Every structure is written in C-alpha cells, then in structure tokens.
CSV table of C-alpha atoms in Angstrom, one decimal:
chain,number,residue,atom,x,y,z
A,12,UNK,CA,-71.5,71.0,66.2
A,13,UNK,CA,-68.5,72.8,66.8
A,14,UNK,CA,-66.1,69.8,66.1
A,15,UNK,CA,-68.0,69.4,62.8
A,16,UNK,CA,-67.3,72.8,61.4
A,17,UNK,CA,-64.1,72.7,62.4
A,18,UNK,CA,-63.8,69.4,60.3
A,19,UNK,CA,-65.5,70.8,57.2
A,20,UNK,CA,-63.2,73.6,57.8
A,21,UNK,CA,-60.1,71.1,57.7
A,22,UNK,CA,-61.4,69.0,54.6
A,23,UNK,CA,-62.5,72.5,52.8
A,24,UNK,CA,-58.7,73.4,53.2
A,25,UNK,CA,-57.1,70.3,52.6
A,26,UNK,CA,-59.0,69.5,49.6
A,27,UNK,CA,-60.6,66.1,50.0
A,28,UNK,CA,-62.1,64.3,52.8
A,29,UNK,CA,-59.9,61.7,53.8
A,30,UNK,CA,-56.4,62.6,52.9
A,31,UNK,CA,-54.2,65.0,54.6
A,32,UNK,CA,-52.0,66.1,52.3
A,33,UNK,CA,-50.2,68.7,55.4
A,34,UNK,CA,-50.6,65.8,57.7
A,35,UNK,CA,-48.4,63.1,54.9
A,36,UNK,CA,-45.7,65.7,53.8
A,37,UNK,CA,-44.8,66.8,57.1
A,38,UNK,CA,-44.9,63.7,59.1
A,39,UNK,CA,-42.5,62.2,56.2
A,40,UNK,CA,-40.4,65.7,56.4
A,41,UNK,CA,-40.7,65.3,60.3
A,42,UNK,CA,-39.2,61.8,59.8
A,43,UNK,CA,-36.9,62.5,57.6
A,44,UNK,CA,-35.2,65.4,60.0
A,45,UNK,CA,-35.2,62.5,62.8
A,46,UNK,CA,-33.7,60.3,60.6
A,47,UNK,CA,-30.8,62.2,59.7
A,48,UNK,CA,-29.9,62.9,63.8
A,49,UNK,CA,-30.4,59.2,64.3
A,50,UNK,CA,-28.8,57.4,61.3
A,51,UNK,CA,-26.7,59.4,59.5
A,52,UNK,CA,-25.4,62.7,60.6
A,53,UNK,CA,-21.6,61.8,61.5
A,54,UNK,CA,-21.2,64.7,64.0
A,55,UNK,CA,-19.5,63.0,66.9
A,56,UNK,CA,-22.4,63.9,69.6
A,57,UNK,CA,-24.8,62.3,66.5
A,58,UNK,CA,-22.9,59.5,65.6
A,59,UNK,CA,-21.6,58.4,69.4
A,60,UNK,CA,-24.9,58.9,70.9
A,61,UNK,CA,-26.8,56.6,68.5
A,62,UNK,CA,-24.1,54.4,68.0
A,63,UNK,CA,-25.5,51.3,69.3
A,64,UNK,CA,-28.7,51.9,67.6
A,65,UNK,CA,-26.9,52.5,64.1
A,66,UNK,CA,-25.3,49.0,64.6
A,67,UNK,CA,-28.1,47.4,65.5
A,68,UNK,CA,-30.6,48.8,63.1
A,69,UNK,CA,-28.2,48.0,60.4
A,70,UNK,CA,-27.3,51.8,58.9
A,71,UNK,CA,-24.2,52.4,57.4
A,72,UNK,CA,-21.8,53.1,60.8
A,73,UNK,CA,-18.4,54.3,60.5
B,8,UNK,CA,-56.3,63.9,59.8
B,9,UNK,CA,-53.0,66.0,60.3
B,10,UNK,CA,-53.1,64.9,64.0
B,11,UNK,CA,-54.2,61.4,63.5
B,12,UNK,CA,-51.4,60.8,60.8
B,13,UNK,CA,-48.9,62.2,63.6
B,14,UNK,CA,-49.9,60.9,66.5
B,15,UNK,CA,-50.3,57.2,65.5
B,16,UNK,CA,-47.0,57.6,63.7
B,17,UNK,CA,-45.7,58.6,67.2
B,18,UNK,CA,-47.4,55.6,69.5
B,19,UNK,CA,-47.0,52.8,67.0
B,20,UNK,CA,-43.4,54.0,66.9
B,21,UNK,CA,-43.3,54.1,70.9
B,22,UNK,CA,-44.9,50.5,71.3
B,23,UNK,CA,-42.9,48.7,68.6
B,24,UNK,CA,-39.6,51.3,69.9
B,25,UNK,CA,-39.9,49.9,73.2
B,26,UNK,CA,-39.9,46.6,72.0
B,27,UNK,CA,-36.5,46.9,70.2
B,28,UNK,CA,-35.2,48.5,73.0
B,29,UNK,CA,-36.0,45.1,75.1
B,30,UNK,CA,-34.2,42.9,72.4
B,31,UNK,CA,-31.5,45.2,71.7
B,32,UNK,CA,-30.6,45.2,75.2
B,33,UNK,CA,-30.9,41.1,75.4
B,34,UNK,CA,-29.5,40.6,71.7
B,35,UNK,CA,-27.3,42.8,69.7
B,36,UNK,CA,-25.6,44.8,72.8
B,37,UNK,CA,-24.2,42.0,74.5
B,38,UNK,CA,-22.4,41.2,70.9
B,39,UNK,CA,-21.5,44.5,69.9
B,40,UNK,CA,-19.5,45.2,73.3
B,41,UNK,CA,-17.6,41.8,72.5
B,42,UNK,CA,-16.8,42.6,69.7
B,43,UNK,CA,-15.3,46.3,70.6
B,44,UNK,CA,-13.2,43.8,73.3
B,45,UNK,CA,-11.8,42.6,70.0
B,46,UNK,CA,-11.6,46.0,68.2
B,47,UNK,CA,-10.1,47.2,71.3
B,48,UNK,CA,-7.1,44.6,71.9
B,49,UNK,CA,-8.8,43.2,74.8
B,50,UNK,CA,-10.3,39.9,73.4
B,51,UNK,CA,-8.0,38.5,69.9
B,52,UNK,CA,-9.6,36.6,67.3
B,53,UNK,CA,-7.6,33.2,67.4
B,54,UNK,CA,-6.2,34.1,71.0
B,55,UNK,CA,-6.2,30.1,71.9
B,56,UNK,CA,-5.3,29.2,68.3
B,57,UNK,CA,-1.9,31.1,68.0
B,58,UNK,CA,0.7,33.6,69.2
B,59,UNK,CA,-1.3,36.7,69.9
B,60,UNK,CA,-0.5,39.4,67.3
B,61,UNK,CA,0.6,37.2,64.5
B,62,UNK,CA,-2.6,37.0,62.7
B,63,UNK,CA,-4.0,40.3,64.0
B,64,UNK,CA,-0.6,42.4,65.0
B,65,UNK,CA,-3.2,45.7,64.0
B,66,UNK,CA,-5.6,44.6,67.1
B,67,UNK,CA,-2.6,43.2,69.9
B,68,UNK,CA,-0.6,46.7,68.7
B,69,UNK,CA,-3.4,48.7,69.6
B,70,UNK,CA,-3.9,47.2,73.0
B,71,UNK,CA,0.1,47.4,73.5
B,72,UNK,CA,0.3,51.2,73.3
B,73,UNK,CA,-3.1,52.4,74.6
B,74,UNK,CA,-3.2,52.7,78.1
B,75,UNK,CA,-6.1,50.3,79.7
B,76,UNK,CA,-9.6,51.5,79.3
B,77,UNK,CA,-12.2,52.0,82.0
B,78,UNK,CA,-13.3,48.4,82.5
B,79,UNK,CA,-10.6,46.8,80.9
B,80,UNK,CA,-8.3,44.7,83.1
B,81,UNK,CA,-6.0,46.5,84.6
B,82,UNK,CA,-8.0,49.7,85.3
B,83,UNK,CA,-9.0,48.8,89.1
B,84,UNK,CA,-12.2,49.4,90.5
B,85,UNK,CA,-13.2,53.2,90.2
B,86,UNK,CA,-12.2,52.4,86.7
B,87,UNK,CA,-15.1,49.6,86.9
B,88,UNK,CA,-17.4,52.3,88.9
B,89,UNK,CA,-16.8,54.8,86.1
B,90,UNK,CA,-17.1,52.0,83.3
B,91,UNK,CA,-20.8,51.1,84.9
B,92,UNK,CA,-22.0,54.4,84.7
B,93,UNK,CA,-20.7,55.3,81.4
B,94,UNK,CA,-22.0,52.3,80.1
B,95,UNK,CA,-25.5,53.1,81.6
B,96,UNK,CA,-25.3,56.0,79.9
B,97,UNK,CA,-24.5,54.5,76.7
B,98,UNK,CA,-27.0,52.7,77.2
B,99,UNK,CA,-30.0,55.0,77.6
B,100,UNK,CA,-28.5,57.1,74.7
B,101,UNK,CA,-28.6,54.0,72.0
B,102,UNK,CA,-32.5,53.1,73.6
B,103,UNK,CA,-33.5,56.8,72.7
B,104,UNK,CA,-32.3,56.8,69.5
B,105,UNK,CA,-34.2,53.7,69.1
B,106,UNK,CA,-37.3,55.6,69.9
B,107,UNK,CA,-36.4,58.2,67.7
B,108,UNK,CA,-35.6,56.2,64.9
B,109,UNK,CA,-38.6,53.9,65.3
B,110,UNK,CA,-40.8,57.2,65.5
B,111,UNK,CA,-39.1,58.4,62.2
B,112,UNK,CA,-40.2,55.0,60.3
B,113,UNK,CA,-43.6,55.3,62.6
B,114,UNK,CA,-44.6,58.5,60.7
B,115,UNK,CA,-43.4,57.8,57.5
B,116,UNK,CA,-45.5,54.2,57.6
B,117,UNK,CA,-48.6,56.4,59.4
B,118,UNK,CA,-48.5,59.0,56.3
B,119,UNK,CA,-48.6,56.0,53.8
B,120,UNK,CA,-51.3,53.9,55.4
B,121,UNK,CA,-53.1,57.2,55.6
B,122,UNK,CA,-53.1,57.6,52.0
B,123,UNK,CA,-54.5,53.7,52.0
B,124,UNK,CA,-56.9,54.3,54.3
B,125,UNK,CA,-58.2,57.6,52.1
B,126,UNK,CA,-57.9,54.5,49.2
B,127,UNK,CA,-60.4,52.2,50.8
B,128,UNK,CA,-58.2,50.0,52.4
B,129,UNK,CA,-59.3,48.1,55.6
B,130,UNK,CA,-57.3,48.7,58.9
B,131,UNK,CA,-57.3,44.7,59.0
B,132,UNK,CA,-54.3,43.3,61.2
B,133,UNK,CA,-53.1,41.3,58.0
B,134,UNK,CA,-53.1,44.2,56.3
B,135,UNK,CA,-51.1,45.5,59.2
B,136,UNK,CA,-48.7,42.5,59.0
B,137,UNK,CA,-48.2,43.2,55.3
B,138,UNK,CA,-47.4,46.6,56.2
B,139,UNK,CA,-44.4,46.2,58.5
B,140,UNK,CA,-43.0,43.2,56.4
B,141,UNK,CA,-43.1,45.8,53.4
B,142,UNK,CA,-41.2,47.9,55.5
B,143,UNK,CA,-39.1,44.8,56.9
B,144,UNK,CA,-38.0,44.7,53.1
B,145,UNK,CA,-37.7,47.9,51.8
B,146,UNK,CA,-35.3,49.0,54.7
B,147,UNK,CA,-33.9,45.9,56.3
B,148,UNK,CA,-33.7,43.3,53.5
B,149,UNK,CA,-33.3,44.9,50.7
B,150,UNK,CA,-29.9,47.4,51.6
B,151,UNK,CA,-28.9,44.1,53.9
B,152,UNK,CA,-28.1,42.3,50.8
B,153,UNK,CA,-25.6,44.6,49.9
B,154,UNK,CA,-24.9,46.3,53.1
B,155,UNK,CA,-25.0,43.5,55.4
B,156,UNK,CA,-25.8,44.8,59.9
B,157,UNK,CA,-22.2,45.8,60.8
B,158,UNK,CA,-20.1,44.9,64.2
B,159,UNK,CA,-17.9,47.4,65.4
B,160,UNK,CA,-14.1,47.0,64.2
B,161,UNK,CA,-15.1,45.6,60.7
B,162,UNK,CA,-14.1,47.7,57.9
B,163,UNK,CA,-16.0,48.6,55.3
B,164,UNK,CA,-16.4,50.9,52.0
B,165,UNK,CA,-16.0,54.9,52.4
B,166,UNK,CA,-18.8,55.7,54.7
B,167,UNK,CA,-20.9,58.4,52.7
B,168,UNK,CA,-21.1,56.0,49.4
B,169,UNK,CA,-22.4,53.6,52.1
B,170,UNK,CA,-24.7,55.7,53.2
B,171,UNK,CA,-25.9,57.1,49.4
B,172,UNK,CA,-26.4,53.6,48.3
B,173,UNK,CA,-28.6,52.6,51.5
B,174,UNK,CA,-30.7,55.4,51.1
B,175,UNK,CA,-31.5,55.0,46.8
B,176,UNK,CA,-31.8,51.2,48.0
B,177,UNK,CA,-34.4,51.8,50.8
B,178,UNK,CA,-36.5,54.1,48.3
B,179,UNK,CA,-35.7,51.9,45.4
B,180,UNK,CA,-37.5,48.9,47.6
B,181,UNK,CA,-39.9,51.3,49.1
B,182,UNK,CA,-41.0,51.9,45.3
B,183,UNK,CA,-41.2,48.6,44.5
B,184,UNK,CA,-43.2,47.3,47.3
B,185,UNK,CA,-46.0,50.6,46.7
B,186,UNK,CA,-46.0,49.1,43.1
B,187,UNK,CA,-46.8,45.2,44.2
B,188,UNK,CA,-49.0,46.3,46.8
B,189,UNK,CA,-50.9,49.2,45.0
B,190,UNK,CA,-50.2,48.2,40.8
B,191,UNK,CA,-50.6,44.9,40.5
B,192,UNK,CA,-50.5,44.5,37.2
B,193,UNK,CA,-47.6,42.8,34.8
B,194,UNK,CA,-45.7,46.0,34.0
B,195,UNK,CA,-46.0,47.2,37.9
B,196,UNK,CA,-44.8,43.8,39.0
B,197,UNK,CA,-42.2,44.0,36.5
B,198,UNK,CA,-41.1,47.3,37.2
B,199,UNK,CA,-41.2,46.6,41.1
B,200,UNK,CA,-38.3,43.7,40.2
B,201,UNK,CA,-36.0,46.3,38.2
B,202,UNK,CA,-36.7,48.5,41.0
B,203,UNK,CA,-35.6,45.4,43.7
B,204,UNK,CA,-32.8,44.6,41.2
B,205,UNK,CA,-31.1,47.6,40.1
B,206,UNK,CA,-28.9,48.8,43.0
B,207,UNK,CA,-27.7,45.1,43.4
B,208,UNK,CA,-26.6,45.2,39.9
B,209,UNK,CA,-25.0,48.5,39.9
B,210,UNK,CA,-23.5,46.5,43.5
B,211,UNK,CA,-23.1,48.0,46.9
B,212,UNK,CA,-19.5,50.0,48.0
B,213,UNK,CA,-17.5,46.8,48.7
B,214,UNK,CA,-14.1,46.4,49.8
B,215,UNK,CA,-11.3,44.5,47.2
B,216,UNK,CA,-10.3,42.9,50.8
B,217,UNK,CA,-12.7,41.8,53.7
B,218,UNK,CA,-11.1,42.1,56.8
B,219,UNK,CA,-11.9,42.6,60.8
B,220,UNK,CA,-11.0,41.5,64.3
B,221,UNK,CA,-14.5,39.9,65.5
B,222,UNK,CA,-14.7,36.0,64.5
B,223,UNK,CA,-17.1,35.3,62.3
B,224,UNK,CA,-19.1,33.5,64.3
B,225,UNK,CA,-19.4,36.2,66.5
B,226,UNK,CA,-20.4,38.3,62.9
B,227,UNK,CA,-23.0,35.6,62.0
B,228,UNK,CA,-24.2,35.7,65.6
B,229,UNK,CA,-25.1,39.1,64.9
B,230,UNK,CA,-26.2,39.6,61.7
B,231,UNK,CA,-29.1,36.7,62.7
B,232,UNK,CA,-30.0,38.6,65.9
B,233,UNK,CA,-30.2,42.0,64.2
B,234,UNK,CA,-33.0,40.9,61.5
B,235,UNK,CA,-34.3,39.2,64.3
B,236,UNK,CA,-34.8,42.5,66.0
B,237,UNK,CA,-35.9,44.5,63.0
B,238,UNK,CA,-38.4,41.5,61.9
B,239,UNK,CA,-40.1,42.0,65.6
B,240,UNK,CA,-39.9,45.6,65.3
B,241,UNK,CA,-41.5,46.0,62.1
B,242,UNK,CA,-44.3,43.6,62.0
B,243,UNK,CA,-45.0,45.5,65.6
B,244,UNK,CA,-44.9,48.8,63.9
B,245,UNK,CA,-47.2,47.6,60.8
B,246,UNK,CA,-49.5,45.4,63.3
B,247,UNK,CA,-50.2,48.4,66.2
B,248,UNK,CA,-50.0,51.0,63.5
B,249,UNK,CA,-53.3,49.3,61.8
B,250,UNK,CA,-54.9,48.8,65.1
B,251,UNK,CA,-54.1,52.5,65.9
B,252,UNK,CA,-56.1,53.3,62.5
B,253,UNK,CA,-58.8,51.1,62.9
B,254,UNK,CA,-59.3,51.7,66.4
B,255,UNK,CA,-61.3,55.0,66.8
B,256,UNK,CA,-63.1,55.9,63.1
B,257,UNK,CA,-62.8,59.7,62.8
B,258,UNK,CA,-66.2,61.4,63.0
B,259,UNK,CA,-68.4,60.8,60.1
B,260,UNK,CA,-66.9,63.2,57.6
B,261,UNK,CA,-68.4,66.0,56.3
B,262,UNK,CA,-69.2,66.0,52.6
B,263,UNK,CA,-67.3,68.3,50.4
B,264,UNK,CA,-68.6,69.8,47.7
B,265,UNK,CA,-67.3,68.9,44.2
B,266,UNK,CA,-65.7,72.1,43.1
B,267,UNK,CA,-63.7,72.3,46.3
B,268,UNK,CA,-61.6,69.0,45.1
C-alpha cells in the first residue's frame, strides 16, 4: 500500500506514468560530468590516469 | 523510474565495463606499450631495415639524450621492480576509467531506452542488440572515420578541434540513428544521412603530413583490435541493458489522472 502511494506520488510529480523526466536528464547530465573526467579533461591527473582507456576507446588523446 | 534509469545504467555499464577491461588487457595494452617502445626510442621503426636514426633521427635522438627509463634496458632490476609496480598501477587506473566511461554511456543508453520503454517498446534482446550497435555507430564508427583509434607517438590535428569535432560527430550520429530507429519515414531517413554525412563533408582536423614512429602494421593491428573491443562492449551494454529492463516489470503503475499530464 505504502509502495503504491509512494508511486502515485512519483508519477503525480513527474507528470506521466512511465517516463522520468528527473531520472533521463540527470542520468545523461551524470554521464556527461563522467565523461568529461574520463575522455576529455586534459588535466595531467585526468588525462594520465585514463590514458590507456582514451586510446583504446578511441577519444581524441593528446 | 529515477532509480531504475540509474541503476541499470550503472550495472549494464559494470557487466559490459568488465568485459572491456578483460580485452583491453589481452588486446589493445599489449600494442599500445609497443608502441610507446617506439615513441620512446626503445624499439625503431625499420630498426633491421636501416641505420637507426636515418629514417626516424626524431625517435633514436630522443632515446640518445634521455636517460633509460624504468624498464628500459639499461635500468637494472629495482628499475624492473619499480617498472612492475608502476605498470600495475597504470593498469588499474586505465581499467577504472573503463568503468567509468562504460557507466557514462550505460546511463546515457538507460535514459534513452527508458524513454522507449515509456514508447511501447519491448525489452526484446534484438532490440537490445540494435541498441548497442546504434551506439557502436554513433560513437565508434561514425567519429572513427574521421578520427581513426590512435597509438601513442602518432601525431595528429590540435587536440581540442579533435575533440569538438568528435563530440558534434557522436551527437550528429546519435541524431541520426534516433531518427532511423524512431522516424522512419523518407524525410527522417533522409535527414538521418545529412546528419551521418555532414561532419565528413565539412572533414575531420587532419594533418597536411601523416607521420609517427609505430609501423603501420602495428597501427592496423590496433585499430582492428580497438573496434573489436568497442563492438563487444557495446552490443554487451545494449544486450544486458534490455535484459536489465525487461527483467523485473515495475509495479503495475498507478493511473494518473488526465489533468495531471
């Protein structure tokens, strides 16, 4: 009972029943952040850390 | 919702991450510290060929004035010691980033699929399969044909106009497979083929003169084994993303009034 009022809750928030327009944006903005530290941000800690990974995954590298 | 869109974002990332991990490790490490031999002065392109430093006096200068590297001949064995444990270290860094990169894509594909899902779309594994190789195109393929997976000690284009390009490419593609998986029709279809074409005709940065110390076999070697790796990556993330869907339904949901649309 609890778990559905909770839900109706959620979808009475978020507008319609199956999307999750919270969940989209900031799982893409979370991605986004991760990313930057991963693939692009040429701070030497950044960019020597994921170096291999940057090769390998085929983004830009020095 | 929220939490679903996050946390199977997060495991399909983990399950298809740790596969990467595996092949990077068996694949594209093994090349890419062969090829820093050559970058470094260690190993030179045409060694049995011809007089060291004619053809690549850059790489044989380098190797001349820097003193020997951990690990390189010459540096004994606490240089090895060191080498092994800095390597291992290397190691786990590059095979977290892979997580965290594979995470990144896992959340961005979970958001989208969500959105499908809300659509009507069935959490079938061929629609799962369709999924990654979208995402196998849109940011493997598609900036590979201009930006092709890079060994160390090749030089390339100024970095940032590299990295500009990749990222209007990726969305570019991104756009374009949303529009022939979602559109359909001749003007979406159309519009998904400008969108495929247009950074390739405005051309990726390019240098006037290709260069680098790594044979191109070695190059070839490696460009072949890193689609390899994203192609396994990617149909993972697609396939256990799907699955992750599919697997629990969320309770039945509650009907929302009209007005509250």
């Amino acid at each position: 009972m609890t778990t559905t009022t909770t839900l109706a809750r959620e979808n009475a928030r978020e507008g319609t029943a199956g999307v999750s327009l919270v969940g989209v944006g900031g799982a893409i903005l979370t991605a986004l952040v991760l990313l930057y530290f991963a693939g692009f941000a040429q701070a030497a800690q950044y960019h020597d850390a994921a170096h291999d990974t940057r090769h390998t995954l085929a983004f830009p590298c020095h | 919702m929220t939490v679903r869109i996050f946390a199977n974002g997060l495991f399909a990332g983990l399950i298809a991450g740790a596969v990467v991990v595996l092949l990077q490790f068996l694949l594209t490490e093994p090349l890419i510290l062969e090829a820093e031999e050559y970058e470094s002065g260690a190993r030179v392109h045409f060694a049995g060929l011809a007089e060291p430093g004619v053809l690549h006096d850059h790489g044989a200068n380098e190797a001349a004035d820097a003193p020997p590297a951990p690990g390189e001949p010459g540096a004994g064995e606490a240089g090895e010691a060191a080498a092994g444990e800095s390597l291992a270290a290397r190691f786990a860094l590059a095979f977290a980033a892979d997580f965290v990169v594979y995470v990144a894509w896992g959340l961005i594909l979970s958001a989208l699929v969500s959105l499908a899902i809300a659509r009507g779309q069935e959490t079938s594994l061929q629609n799962g399969l369709l999924w990654g190789l979208a995402g196998f195109v849109a940011v493997q393929v598609a900036p590979g044909v201009g930006l092709a997976p890079e060994l160390p000690g090749i030089p390339a284009a100024d970095l940032q106009a590299r990295q500009i390009w990749w990222i209007a490419t990726v969305l570019a593609a991104a756009a374009a497979m949303g529009l022939f998986a979602f559109v359909r029709n001749p003007a979406g279809i159309a519009a998904g083929i400008a969108l495929l074409a247009l950074p390739h005709l405005i051309g990726a940065p390019r240098l006037e003169q290709l260069a680098g110390l790594a044979p191109p076999s070695l190059v070839a070697e490696y460009v072949a084994r890193s689609y390899a790796v994203a192609l396994a990556g990617w149909s993972l993330l697609g396939l256990s993303m799907v699955w992750l869907w599919g697997r629990a339904a969320d309770p039945v949901p509650v009907p929302v009034p009209a007005d509250d649309r």
